[in-house]
PDB file of C-alpha atoms and ligand atoms in Angstrom:
ATOM      1  CA  MET I   1       3.265  -2.683 -14.553  1.00 64.00           C
ATOM      2  CA  LYS I   2       1.178  -4.602 -17.103  1.00 69.00           C
ATOM      3  CA  THR I   3       2.563  -4.331 -20.609  1.00 81.00           C
ATOM      4  CA  GLU I   4       1.673  -5.769 -24.006  1.00 90.00           C
ATOM      5  CA  LEU I   5       3.121  -9.264 -23.442  1.00 97.00           C
ATOM      6  CA  THR I   6       2.539  -9.638 -19.698  1.00 96.00           C
ATOM      7  CA  GLY I   7       1.599 -13.250 -18.966  1.00 95.00           C
ATOM      8  CA  ARG I   8       2.966 -14.539 -22.251  1.00 98.00           C
ATOM      9  CA  VAL I   9       5.720 -17.153 -22.484  1.00 98.00           C
ATOM     10  CA  ALA I  10       8.120 -16.973 -25.425  1.00 98.00           C
ATOM     11  CA  LEU I  11      10.699 -19.390 -26.800  1.00 98.00           C
ATOM     12  CA  VAL I  12      13.307 -17.693 -28.982  1.00 98.00           C
ATOM     13  CA  THR I  13      15.668 -20.244 -30.519  1.00 98.00           C
ATOM     14  CA  GLY I  14      19.299 -19.255 -30.859  1.00 98.00           C
ATOM     15  CA  GLY I  15      18.780 -16.348 -28.489  1.00 98.00           C
ATOM     16  CA  THR I  16      22.275 -16.031 -27.077  1.00 97.00           C
ATOM     17  CA  SER I  17      23.628 -13.772 -29.808  1.00 96.00           C
ATOM     18  CA  GLY I  18      22.767 -11.456 -32.674  1.00 97.00           C
ATOM     19  CA  ILE I  19      19.169 -10.964 -33.739  1.00 98.00           C
ATOM     20  CA  GLY I  20      17.927 -13.639 -31.306  1.00 98.00           C
ATOM     21  CA  ALA I  21      19.493 -11.897 -28.320  1.00 98.00           C
ATOM     22  CA  ALA I  22      17.869  -8.584 -29.267  1.00 98.00           C
ATOM     23  CA  ILE I  23      14.506 -10.358 -29.619  1.00 98.00           C
ATOM     24  CA  CYS I  24      14.891 -11.987 -26.172  1.00 98.00           C
ATOM     25  CA  ARG I  25      15.495  -8.597 -24.551  1.00 98.00           C
ATOM     26  CA  GLN I  26      12.713  -6.864 -26.459  1.00 98.00           C
ATOM     27  CA  LEU I  27      10.070  -9.495 -25.625  1.00 98.00           C
ATOM     28  CA  ALA I  28      11.158  -9.363 -21.972  1.00 98.00           C
ATOM     29  CA  ASP I  29      10.889  -5.559 -22.051  1.00 98.00           C
ATOM     30  CA  SER I  30       7.315  -6.020 -23.285  1.00 98.00           C
ATOM     31  CA  GLY I  31       6.545  -8.276 -20.318  1.00 97.00           C
ATOM     32  CA  ALA I  32       7.024 -11.819 -21.632  1.00 98.00           C
ATOM     33  CA  ARG I  33       8.869 -14.586 -19.785  1.00 98.00           C
ATOM     34  CA  VAL I  34      11.506 -15.680 -22.258  1.00 98.00           C
ATOM     35  CA  ALA I  35      13.361 -18.944 -22.826  1.00 98.00           C
ATOM     36  CA  THR I  36      16.095 -19.776 -25.294  1.00 98.00           C
ATOM     37  CA  ASN I  37      18.287 -22.705 -26.237  1.00 98.00           C
ATOM     38  CA  TYR I  38      22.008 -22.861 -26.858  1.00 97.00           C
ATOM     39  CA  ARG I  39      24.592 -25.207 -28.339  1.00 96.00           C
ATOM     40  CA  ASN I  40      27.712 -23.530 -26.964  1.00 94.00           C
ATOM     41  CA  GLU I  41      27.568 -23.572 -23.181  1.00 96.00           C
ATOM     42  CA  ASP I  42      30.470 -21.143 -22.601  1.00 96.00           C
ATOM     43  CA  LYS I  43      28.993 -18.582 -24.963  1.00 94.00           C
ATOM     44  CA  ALA I  44      25.569 -18.974 -23.340  1.00 96.00           C
ATOM     45  CA  ARG I  45      27.007 -18.566 -19.841  1.00 96.00           C
ATOM     46  CA  GLN I  46      28.877 -15.418 -20.880  1.00 96.00           C
ATOM     47  CA  TRP I  47      25.724 -13.953 -22.489  1.00 97.00           C
ATOM     48  CA  LEU I  48      23.604 -14.792 -19.430  1.00 96.00           C
ATOM     49  CA  SER I  49      25.990 -13.026 -17.088  1.00 96.00           C
ATOM     50  CA  GLU I  50      25.979  -9.940 -19.346  1.00 97.00           C
ATOM     51  CA  VAL I  51      22.198  -9.757 -19.610  1.00 97.00           C
ATOM     52  CA  ARG I  52      21.709 -10.514 -15.899  1.00 96.00           C
ATOM     53  CA  ALA I  53      23.876  -7.463 -15.178  1.00 97.00           C
ATOM     54  CA  GLN I  54      21.391  -5.492 -17.290  1.00 96.00           C
ATOM     55  CA  GLY I  55      18.496  -6.843 -15.191  1.00 97.00           C
ATOM     56  CA  TYR I  56      17.197  -9.641 -17.440  1.00 97.00           C
ATOM     57  CA  ASP I  57      16.352 -13.174 -16.373  1.00 94.00           C
ATOM     58  CA  PHE I  58      16.113 -15.749 -19.152  1.00 97.00           C
ATOM     59  CA  GLN I  59      15.648 -19.508 -18.921  1.00 97.00           C
ATOM     60  CA  THR I  60      18.218 -21.331 -21.045  1.00 98.00           C
ATOM     61  CA  TYR I  61      18.322 -24.940 -22.222  1.00 98.00           C
ATOM     62  CA  GLY I  62      21.272 -26.755 -23.785  1.00 98.00           C
ATOM     63  CA  VAL I  63      19.456 -28.286 -26.755  1.00 98.00           C
ATOM     64  CA  ASP I  64      20.457 -28.593 -30.408  1.00 98.00           C
ATOM     65  CA  VAL I  65      17.417 -27.856 -32.583  1.00 98.00           C
ATOM     66  CA  ARG I  66      18.421 -30.794 -34.827  1.00 98.00           C
ATOM     67  CA  ASP I  67      17.378 -33.105 -31.995  1.00 98.00           C
ATOM     68  CA  PHE I  68      13.609 -33.665 -32.199  1.00 98.00           C
ATOM     69  CA  GLU I  69      13.370 -35.517 -28.874  1.00 98.00           C
ATOM     70  CA  GLY I  70      15.579 -32.895 -27.229  1.00 98.00           C
ATOM     71  CA  CYS I  71      13.260 -30.159 -28.501  1.00 98.00           C
ATOM     72  CA  GLY I  72      10.329 -32.043 -26.973  1.00 98.00           C
ATOM     73  CA  GLN I  73      12.129 -32.251 -23.631  1.00 98.00           C
ATOM     74  CA  MET I  74      12.936 -28.532 -23.837  1.00 98.00           C
ATOM     75  CA  VAL I  75       9.314 -27.613 -24.514  1.00 98.00           C
ATOM     76  CA  ALA I  76       8.187 -29.746 -21.554  1.00 98.00           C
ATOM     77  CA  ALA I  77      10.803 -28.095 -19.327  1.00 98.00           C
ATOM     78  CA  ILE I  78       9.787 -24.577 -20.400  1.00 98.00           C
ATOM     79  CA  GLU I  79       6.152 -25.362 -19.736  1.00 98.00           C
ATOM     80  CA  LYS I  80       7.105 -26.597 -16.248  1.00 98.00           C
ATOM     81  CA  ASP I  81       9.467 -23.678 -15.527  1.00 98.00           C
ATOM     82  CA  LEU I  82       7.546 -20.788 -17.113  1.00 98.00           C
ATOM     83  CA  GLY I  83       4.164 -22.052 -18.327  1.00 98.00           C
ATOM     84  CA  PRO I  84       2.609 -22.946 -21.698  1.00 98.00           C
ATOM     85  CA  ILE I  85       4.416 -21.455 -24.705  1.00 98.00           C
ATOM     86  CA  ASP I  86       2.457 -18.709 -26.483  1.00 98.00           C
ATOM     87  CA  ILE I  87       5.190 -17.367 -28.765  1.00 98.00           C
ATOM     88  CA  VAL I  88       7.892 -19.147 -30.762  1.00 99.00           C
ATOM     89  CA  VAL I  89      10.546 -17.270 -32.689  1.00 99.00           C
ATOM     90  CA  ASN I  90      12.405 -19.730 -34.927  1.00 98.00           C
ATOM     91  CA  ASN I  91      15.629 -17.770 -35.096  1.00 98.00           C
ATOM     92  CA  ALA I  92      18.357 -20.416 -34.699  1.00 98.00           C
ATOM     93  CA  GLY I  93      20.335 -20.494 -37.899  1.00 98.00           C
ATOM     94  CA  ILE I  94      23.839 -20.754 -39.287  1.00 97.00           C
ATOM     95  CA  THR I  95      25.744 -20.008 -42.465  1.00 97.00           C
ATOM     96  CA  MET I  96      28.480 -22.105 -44.061  1.00 98.00           C
ATOM     97  CA  ASP I  97      29.220 -19.952 -47.082  1.00 97.00           C
ATOM     98  CA  VAL I  98      31.086 -21.579 -49.962  1.00 98.00           C
ATOM     99  CA  THR I  99      30.528 -21.578 -53.714  1.00 98.00           C
ATOM    100  CA  PHE I 100      28.470 -24.581 -54.765  1.00 98.00           C
ATOM    101  CA  ARG I 101      31.157 -26.370 -56.740  1.00 98.00           C
ATOM    102  CA  LYS I 102      33.190 -26.625 -53.540  1.00 98.00           C
ATOM    103  CA  MET I 103      30.288 -27.295 -51.182  1.00 98.00           C
ATOM    104  CA  ALA I 104      30.753 -30.477 -49.161  1.00 98.00           C
ATOM    105  CA  ARG I 105      27.824 -32.717 -48.342  1.00 98.00           C
ATOM    106  CA  GLU I 106      28.425 -31.962 -44.662  1.00 98.00           C
ATOM    107  CA  GLN I 107      28.063 -28.188 -45.298  1.00 98.00           C
ATOM    108  CA  TRP I 108      24.731 -28.824 -46.984  1.00 98.00           C
ATOM    109  CA  ASP I 109      23.489 -31.219 -44.293  1.00 98.00           C
ATOM    110  CA  THR I 110      24.556 -29.077 -41.352  1.00 98.00           C
ATOM    111  CA  VAL I 111      22.904 -25.903 -42.644  1.00 98.00           C
ATOM    112  CA  LEU I 112      19.699 -27.715 -43.640  1.00 98.00           C
ATOM    113  CA  GLY I 113      19.683 -29.600 -40.341  1.00 98.00           C
ATOM    114  CA  ILE I 114      19.873 -26.536 -38.133  1.00 98.00           C
ATOM    115  CA  ASN I 115      17.940 -24.025 -40.221  1.00 98.00           C
ATOM    116  CA  LEU I 116      15.184 -26.234 -41.616  1.00 98.00           C
ATOM    117  CA  ASP I 117      14.918 -29.448 -39.567  1.00 98.00           C
ATOM    118  CA  GLY I 118      15.170 -27.193 -36.513  1.00 98.00           C
ATOM    119  CA  LEU I 119      12.122 -25.296 -37.741  1.00 98.00           C
ATOM    120  CA  PHE I 120      10.151 -28.559 -37.892  1.00 98.00           C
ATOM    121  CA  ASN I 121      11.496 -29.935 -34.622  1.00 98.00           C
ATOM    122  CA  VAL I 122      10.662 -26.886 -32.512  1.00 98.00           C
ATOM    123  CA  THR I 123       7.370 -25.923 -34.142  1.00 99.00           C
ATOM    124  CA  ARG I 124       6.056 -29.504 -34.192  1.00 98.00           C
ATOM    125  CA  GLN I 125       6.629 -29.762 -30.452  1.00 98.00           C
ATOM    126  CA  VAL I 126       4.593 -26.612 -29.627  1.00 98.00           C
ATOM    127  CA  ILE I 127       1.837 -26.510 -32.210  1.00 98.00           C
ATOM    128  CA  GLY I 128      -0.519 -28.989 -30.493  1.00 98.00           C
ATOM    129  CA  GLY I 129      -0.548 -26.994 -27.262  1.00 98.00           C
ATOM    130  CA  MET I 130      -1.155 -23.740 -29.135  1.00 98.00           C
ATOM    131  CA  ILE I 131      -4.097 -25.277 -31.029  1.00 98.00           C
ATOM    132  CA  ASP I 132      -5.570 -26.689 -27.815  1.00 98.00           C
ATOM    133  CA  ARG I 133      -5.271 -23.308 -26.050  1.00 98.00           C
ATOM    134  CA  GLY I 134      -6.511 -21.294 -29.061  1.00 98.00           C
ATOM    135  CA  PHE I 135      -3.610 -18.871 -29.180  1.00 98.00           C
ATOM    136  CA  GLY I 136      -0.159 -18.728 -30.701  1.00 98.00           C
ATOM    137  CA  ARG I 137       2.369 -16.537 -32.430  1.00 98.00           C
ATOM    138  CA  ILE I 138       5.052 -18.136 -34.616  1.00 99.00           C
ATOM    139  CA  ILE I 139       7.732 -16.015 -36.249  1.00 99.00           C
ATOM    140  CA  ASN I 140      10.267 -17.547 -38.625  1.00 99.00           C
ATOM    141  CA  ILE I 141      13.431 -15.532 -39.158  1.00 98.00           C
ATOM    142  CA  SER I 142      14.417 -15.823 -42.816  1.00 98.00           C
ATOM    143  CA  SER I 143      16.673 -13.567 -44.897  1.00 98.00           C
ATOM    144  CA  ILE I 144      16.822 -11.111 -47.774  1.00 98.00           C
ATOM    145  CA  ASN I 145      18.947 -13.747 -49.508  1.00 98.00           C
ATOM    146  CA  ALA I 146      15.961 -16.129 -49.634  1.00 98.00           C
ATOM    147  CA  GLN I 147      14.352 -13.594 -51.942  1.00 96.00           C
ATOM    148  CA  LYS I 148      17.295 -12.598 -54.115  1.00 97.00           C
ATOM    149  CA  GLY I 149      19.869 -15.417 -53.784  1.00 98.00           C
ATOM    150  CA  GLN I 150      23.522 -14.859 -52.905  1.00 98.00           C
ATOM    151  CA  ILE I 151      26.810 -16.231 -54.214  1.00 97.00           C
ATOM    152  CA  GLY I 152      28.145 -18.813 -51.763  1.00 98.00           C
ATOM    153  CA  GLN I 153      24.823 -19.477 -50.044  1.00 98.00           C
ATOM    154  CA  ALA I 154      23.059 -22.247 -51.996  1.00 98.00           C
ATOM    155  CA  ASN I 155      22.633 -24.164 -48.729  1.00 98.00           C
ATOM    156  CA  TYR I 156      21.524 -21.195 -46.595  1.00 98.00           C
ATOM    157  CA  THR I 157      19.140 -19.653 -49.147  1.00 98.00           C
ATOM    158  CA  THR I 158      17.494 -23.046 -49.710  1.00 98.00           C
ATOM    159  CA  THR I 159      16.633 -23.143 -46.034  1.00 98.00           C
ATOM    160  CA  LYS I 160      15.586 -19.513 -45.777  1.00 98.00           C
ATOM    161  CA  ALA I 161      13.321 -19.720 -48.840  1.00 98.00           C
ATOM    162  CA  GLY I 162      11.916 -22.996 -47.499  1.00 98.00           C
ATOM    163  CA  MET I 163      10.994 -21.302 -44.264  1.00 98.00           C
ATOM    164  CA  HIS I 164       8.467 -19.089 -45.972  1.00 98.00           C
ATOM    165  CA  GLY I 165       6.796 -22.033 -47.721  1.00 98.00           C
ATOM    166  CA  PHE I 166       6.409 -23.558 -44.278  1.00 98.00           C
ATOM    167  CA  THR I 167       5.026 -20.261 -42.947  1.00 99.00           C
ATOM    168  CA  MET I 168       2.339 -20.026 -45.641  1.00 98.00           C
ATOM    169  CA  SER I 169       1.162 -23.630 -45.267  1.00 99.00           C
ATOM    170  CA  LEU I 170       1.079 -23.645 -41.489  1.00 99.00           C
ATOM    171  CA  ALA I 171      -0.561 -20.197 -41.397  1.00 99.00           C
ATOM    172  CA  GLN I 172      -3.479 -21.573 -43.398  1.00 98.00           C
ATOM    173  CA  GLU I 173      -3.799 -24.679 -41.216  1.00 98.00           C
ATOM    174  CA  VAL I 174      -4.008 -22.782 -37.922  1.00 98.00           C
ATOM    175  CA  ALA I 175      -5.606 -19.465 -38.936  1.00 98.00           C
ATOM    176  CA  ARG I 176      -8.903 -20.356 -37.260  1.00 98.00           C
ATOM    177  CA  LYS I 177      -7.202 -21.465 -34.060  1.00 98.00           C
ATOM    178  CA  GLY I 178      -5.993 -18.032 -32.957  1.00 98.00           C
ATOM    179  CA  ILE I 179      -2.486 -18.712 -34.216  1.00 98.00           C
ATOM    180  CA  THR I 180      -0.592 -16.486 -36.622  1.00 98.00           C
ATOM    181  CA  VAL I 181       2.526 -17.602 -38.488  1.00 99.00           C
ATOM    182  CA  ASN I 182       4.752 -15.062 -40.194  1.00 99.00           C
ATOM    183  CA  THR I 183       8.188 -14.767 -41.760  1.00 99.00           C
ATOM    184  CA  VAL I 184      10.530 -11.873 -41.076  1.00 98.00           C
ATOM    185  CA  SER I 185      13.263 -11.430 -43.690  1.00 98.00           C
ATOM    186  CA  PRO I 186      16.055  -9.184 -42.418  1.00 98.00           C
ATOM    187  CA  GLY I 187      18.681  -7.791 -44.727  1.00 98.00           C
ATOM    188  CA  TYR I 188      22.289  -7.384 -43.644  1.00 98.00           C
ATOM    189  CA  ILE I 189      22.235  -6.719 -39.899  1.00 98.00           C
ATOM    190  CA  ALA I 190      25.334  -5.821 -37.867  1.00 97.00           C
ATOM    191  CA  THR I 191      25.742  -9.199 -36.155  1.00 97.00           C
ATOM    192  CA  GLU I 192      28.666 -11.625 -35.827  1.00 94.00           C
ATOM    193  CA  MET I 193      27.281 -13.563 -38.803  1.00 95.00           C
ATOM    194  CA  VAL I 194      27.486 -10.569 -41.136  1.00 96.00           C
ATOM    195  CA  MET I 195      30.755  -9.294 -39.651  1.00 95.00           C
ATOM    196  CA  ALA I 196      32.257 -12.693 -40.630  1.00 94.00           C
ATOM    197  CA  VAL I 197      31.784 -11.782 -44.322  1.00 95.00           C
ATOM    198  CA  PRO I 198      35.164 -10.583 -45.680  1.00 95.00           C
ATOM    199  CA  GLU I 199      35.387  -6.812 -45.260  1.00 96.00           C
ATOM    200  CA  ASN I 200      35.773  -5.979 -48.952  1.00 97.00           C
ATOM    201  CA  ILE I 201      32.667  -8.014 -49.846  1.00 96.00           C
ATOM    202  CA  ARG I 202      30.745  -6.551 -46.917  1.00 97.00           C
ATOM    203  CA  ASN I 203      31.548  -3.035 -48.064  1.00 97.00           C
ATOM    204  CA  GLN I 204      30.295  -3.882 -51.572  1.00 97.00           C
ATOM    205  CA  ILE I 205      27.052  -5.132 -50.008  1.00 97.00           C
ATOM    206  CA  ILE I 206      26.591  -2.021 -47.863  1.00 98.00           C
ATOM    207  CA  ALA I 207      27.042   0.083 -50.999  1.00 98.00           C
ATOM    208  CA  GLN I 208      23.917  -1.662 -52.389  1.00 97.00           C
ATOM    209  CA  VAL I 209      21.750  -0.650 -49.411  1.00 98.00           C
ATOM    210  CA  PRO I 210      19.797   2.551 -50.179  1.00 98.00           C
ATOM    211  CA  VAL I 211      19.651   3.424 -46.468  1.00 98.00           C
ATOM    212  CA  GLY I 212      23.446   3.311 -46.558  1.00 98.00           C
ATOM    213  CA  ARG I 213      24.248   1.133 -43.546  1.00 98.00           C
ATOM    214  CA  LEU I 214      23.825  -2.270 -41.952  1.00 98.00           C
ATOM    215  CA  GLY I 215      20.632  -2.793 -39.969  1.00 98.00           C
ATOM    216  CA  GLU I 216      20.527  -3.127 -36.180  1.00 98.00           C
ATOM    217  CA  ALA I 217      19.359  -6.315 -34.447  1.00 98.00           C
ATOM    218  CA  GLN I 218      17.133  -4.130 -32.301  1.00 98.00           C
ATOM    219  CA  GLU I 219      15.294  -2.926 -35.414  1.00 98.00           C
ATOM    220  CA  VAL I 220      14.359  -6.523 -36.226  1.00 98.00           C
ATOM    221  CA  ALA I 221      13.330  -7.064 -32.598  1.00 98.00           C
ATOM    222  CA  TYR I 222      10.866  -4.149 -32.767  1.00 98.00           C
ATOM    223  CA  LEU I 223       9.106  -5.762 -35.731  1.00 98.00           C
ATOM    224  CA  VAL I 224       8.936  -9.163 -34.024  1.00 98.00           C
ATOM    225  CA  ASP I 225       7.603  -7.496 -30.871  1.00 98.00           C
ATOM    226  CA  PHE I 226       4.729  -6.014 -32.884  1.00 98.00           C
ATOM    227  CA  LEU I 227       3.969  -9.233 -34.777  1.00 98.00           C
ATOM    228  CA  VAL I 228       3.630 -11.262 -31.581  1.00 98.00           C
ATOM    229  CA  SER I 229       1.335  -8.706 -29.945  1.00 97.00           C
ATOM    230  CA  ASP I 230      -2.455  -8.884 -29.962  1.00 95.00           C
ATOM    231  CA  LYS I 231      -2.435  -5.847 -32.283  1.00 96.00           C
ATOM    232  CA  ALA I 232      -1.076  -7.990 -35.141  1.00 97.00           C
ATOM    233  CA  CYS I 233      -3.824 -10.646 -35.053  1.00 97.00           C
ATOM    234  CA  PHE I 234      -4.852 -10.089 -38.709  1.00 98.00           C
ATOM    235  CA  ILE I 235      -1.320 -10.485 -40.062  1.00 98.00           C
ATOM    236  CA  THR I 236      -0.640 -14.096 -40.954  1.00 98.00           C
ATOM    237  CA  GLY I 237       1.248 -15.922 -43.686  1.00 98.00           C
ATOM    238  CA  ALA I 238       3.131 -12.706 -44.439  1.00 98.00           C
ATOM    239  CA  ASN I 239       6.794 -12.263 -45.302  1.00 98.00           C
ATOM    240  CA  LEU I 240       7.962  -8.951 -43.932  1.00 98.00           C
ATOM    241  CA  ALA I 241      11.165  -7.569 -45.412  1.00 98.00           C
ATOM    242  CA  MET I 242      13.443  -5.308 -43.387  1.00 98.00           C
ATOM    243  CA  ASN I 243      16.515  -4.613 -45.468  1.00 98.00           C
ATOM    244  CA  GLY I 244      17.114  -0.882 -45.777  1.00 98.00           C
ATOM    245  CA  GLY I 245      15.723  -1.002 -49.325  1.00 98.00           C
ATOM    246  CA  GLN I 246      18.372  -3.426 -50.619  1.00 98.00           C
ATOM    247  CA  HIS I 247      15.712  -5.671 -52.174  1.00 98.00           C
ATOM    248  CA  MET I 248      12.202  -4.423 -52.858  1.00 96.00           C
ATOM    249  CA  MET I 249       9.309  -6.699 -53.801  1.00 86.00           C
TER     250      MET I 249
HETATM  251  N1  CAA Z   1      30.672 -11.811 -57.062  1.00 80.20           N
HETATM  252  C1  CAA Z   1      31.025 -12.284 -58.277  1.00 80.20           C
HETATM  253  N2  CAA Z   1      31.773 -13.364 -58.426  1.00 80.20           N
HETATM  254  C2  CAA Z   1      32.161 -14.019 -57.311  1.00 80.20           C
HETATM  255  C3  CAA Z   1      31.823 -13.586 -56.017  1.00 80.20           C
HETATM  256  C4  CAA Z   1      31.037 -12.430 -55.907  1.00 80.20           C
HETATM  257  N3  CAA Z   1      30.672 -11.969 -54.730  1.00 80.20           N
HETATM  258  N4  CAA Z   1      32.350 -14.430 -55.116  1.00 80.20           N
HETATM  259  C5  CAA Z   1      33.010 -15.364 -55.810  1.00 80.20           C
HETATM  260  N5  CAA Z   1      32.888 -15.114 -57.122  1.00 80.20           N
HETATM  261  C6  CAA Z   1      33.460 -15.862 -58.207  1.00 80.20           C
HETATM  262  C7  CAA Z   1      34.957 -15.833 -58.111  1.00 80.20           C
HETATM  263  O1  CAA Z   1      35.455 -14.665 -58.740  1.00 80.20           O
HETATM  264  C8  CAA Z   1      35.331 -17.105 -58.832  1.00 80.20           C
HETATM  265  O2  CAA Z   1      35.209 -16.922 -60.236  1.00 80.20           O
HETATM  266  P1  CAA Z   1      36.399 -17.338 -61.237  1.00 80.20           P
HETATM  267  O3  CAA Z   1      36.693 -18.785 -60.894  1.00 80.20           O
HETATM  268  O4  CAA Z   1      35.822 -17.142 -62.585  1.00 80.20           O
HETATM  269  O5  CAA Z   1      37.502 -16.413 -60.896  1.00 80.20           O
HETATM  270  C9  CAA Z   1      34.207 -18.054 -58.466  1.00 80.20           C
HETATM  271  O6  CAA Z   1      33.114 -17.243 -58.062  1.00 80.20           O
HETATM  272  C10 CAA Z   1      34.599 -19.046 -57.393  1.00 80.20           C
HETATM  273  O7  CAA Z   1      34.901 -18.345 -56.262  1.00 80.20           O
HETATM  274  P2  CAA Z   1      35.495 -19.011 -54.974  1.00 80.20           P
HETATM  275  O8  CAA Z   1      34.807 -20.296 -54.656  1.00 80.20           O
HETATM  276  O9  CAA Z   1      36.970 -19.089 -55.064  1.00 80.20           O
HETATM  277  O10 CAA Z   1      35.000 -17.948 -53.980  1.00 80.20           O
HETATM  278  P3  CAA Z   1      35.744 -17.313 -52.758  1.00 80.20           P
HETATM  279  O11 CAA Z   1      36.508 -18.343 -52.030  1.00 80.20           O
HETATM  280  O12 CAA Z   1      36.422 -16.096 -53.258  1.00 80.20           O
HETATM  281  O13 CAA Z   1      34.553 -16.844 -51.800  1.00 80.20           O
HETATM  282  C11 CAA Z   1      32.377 -16.645 -50.869  1.00 80.20           C
HETATM  283  C12 CAA Z   1      33.212 -17.105 -52.070  1.00 80.20           C
HETATM  284  C13 CAA Z   1      32.779 -17.447 -49.627  1.00 80.20           C
HETATM  285  C14 CAA Z   1      30.962 -16.935 -51.197  1.00 80.20           C
HETATM  286  C15 CAA Z   1      32.622 -15.149 -50.632  1.00 80.20           C
HETATM  287  O14 CAA Z   1      32.351 -14.458 -51.843  1.00 80.20           O
HETATM  288  C16 CAA Z   1      31.703 -14.601 -49.559  1.00 80.20           C
HETATM  289  O15 CAA Z   1      31.916 -14.742 -48.385  1.00 80.20           O
HETATM  290  N6  CAA Z   1      30.627 -13.902 -49.988  1.00 80.20           N
HETATM  291  C17 CAA Z   1      29.658 -13.315 -49.096  1.00 80.20           C
HETATM  292  C18 CAA Z   1      28.465 -14.204 -48.983  1.00 80.20           C
HETATM  293  C19 CAA Z   1      27.411 -13.512 -48.134  1.00 80.20           C
HETATM  294  O16 CAA Z   1      26.895 -12.448 -48.465  1.00 80.20           O
HETATM  295  N7  CAA Z   1      27.047 -14.134 -47.022  1.00 80.20           N
HETATM  296  C20 CAA Z   1      26.091 -13.536 -46.145  1.00 80.20           C
HETATM  297  C21 CAA Z   1      26.427 -13.948 -44.724  1.00 80.20           C
HETATM  298  S1  CAA Z   1      25.435 -13.094 -43.565  1.00 80.20           S
HETATM  299  C22 CAA Z   1      23.937 -13.756 -43.741  1.00 80.20           C
HETATM  300  O17 CAA Z   1      23.734 -14.730 -44.384  1.00 80.20           O
HETATM  301  C23 CAA Z   1      22.809 -13.072 -43.027  1.00 80.20           C
HETATM  302  C24 CAA Z   1      21.727 -12.764 -43.972  1.00 80.20           C
HETATM  303  O18 CAA Z   1      20.738 -13.493 -43.981  1.00 80.20           O
HETATM  304  C25 CAA Z   1      21.827 -11.587 -44.839  1.00 80.20           C
END
């Protein structure tokens, strides 16, 4: 059966858990062939066996997004295994929460390296092909905390706010080439990352969400699925919030 993304090839970084995993499944449900990268081989293997049992088949590559050459090799391998990449979801990201006075240089460098250098490394390796082919969809997964700040996240919010600057500049550069570039800014979603926040603090955060609950990864995946479809061709350079009303702009 032909569906919205039939024939499309998608790379979702950091797809083996959380929001990325939901996006992988959703894009596959819409007909795309989906690839992802991983850093932790055991975790990736476990995830693959779970999703295979549900009928999914994803291509996985053991590449750290901090490695520019490695990202280039991954893109070449995906193009050989699945075909030219039409869709990139820059989702790979980590937190290392600590108040700034205590923040070590390594906690700054690691978060910037994965969340922001990774954005450059992956996107830079695919953009030429997208321009040459006249089609592309790039989605950058940011955060509510890029818009409002958060205690303990000076490193993370720097990267997540930076992502949208990147989105707006690149969107303008490639708008006439059939490529859209957008940011999605989820609020607190029920993933491992959010469940790692101490329970008392998490409960205080949930109390600030007008909808009254954490979001679901699948809810973010539905938005990404729309943005990468042909229907969304006039949306570019946007920053779409999905946070249950916790922060309204
Ligand atoms: N509100 C007000 N004051 C706070 C505070 C808070 N939430 N957290 C810490 N402080 C204050 C402390 O009271 C302390 O002040 P005093 O010295 O005057 O007593 C000062 O800041 C220093 O605190 P500590 O460094 O000792 O902080 P801590 O060890 O207690 O923990 C923290 C700090 C690790 C940041 C902890 O508050 C925390 O985990 N917060 C949650 C951060 C968060 O929301 N992360 C989101 C992760 S999920 C995600 O990122 C996904 C997404 O995009 C939404």
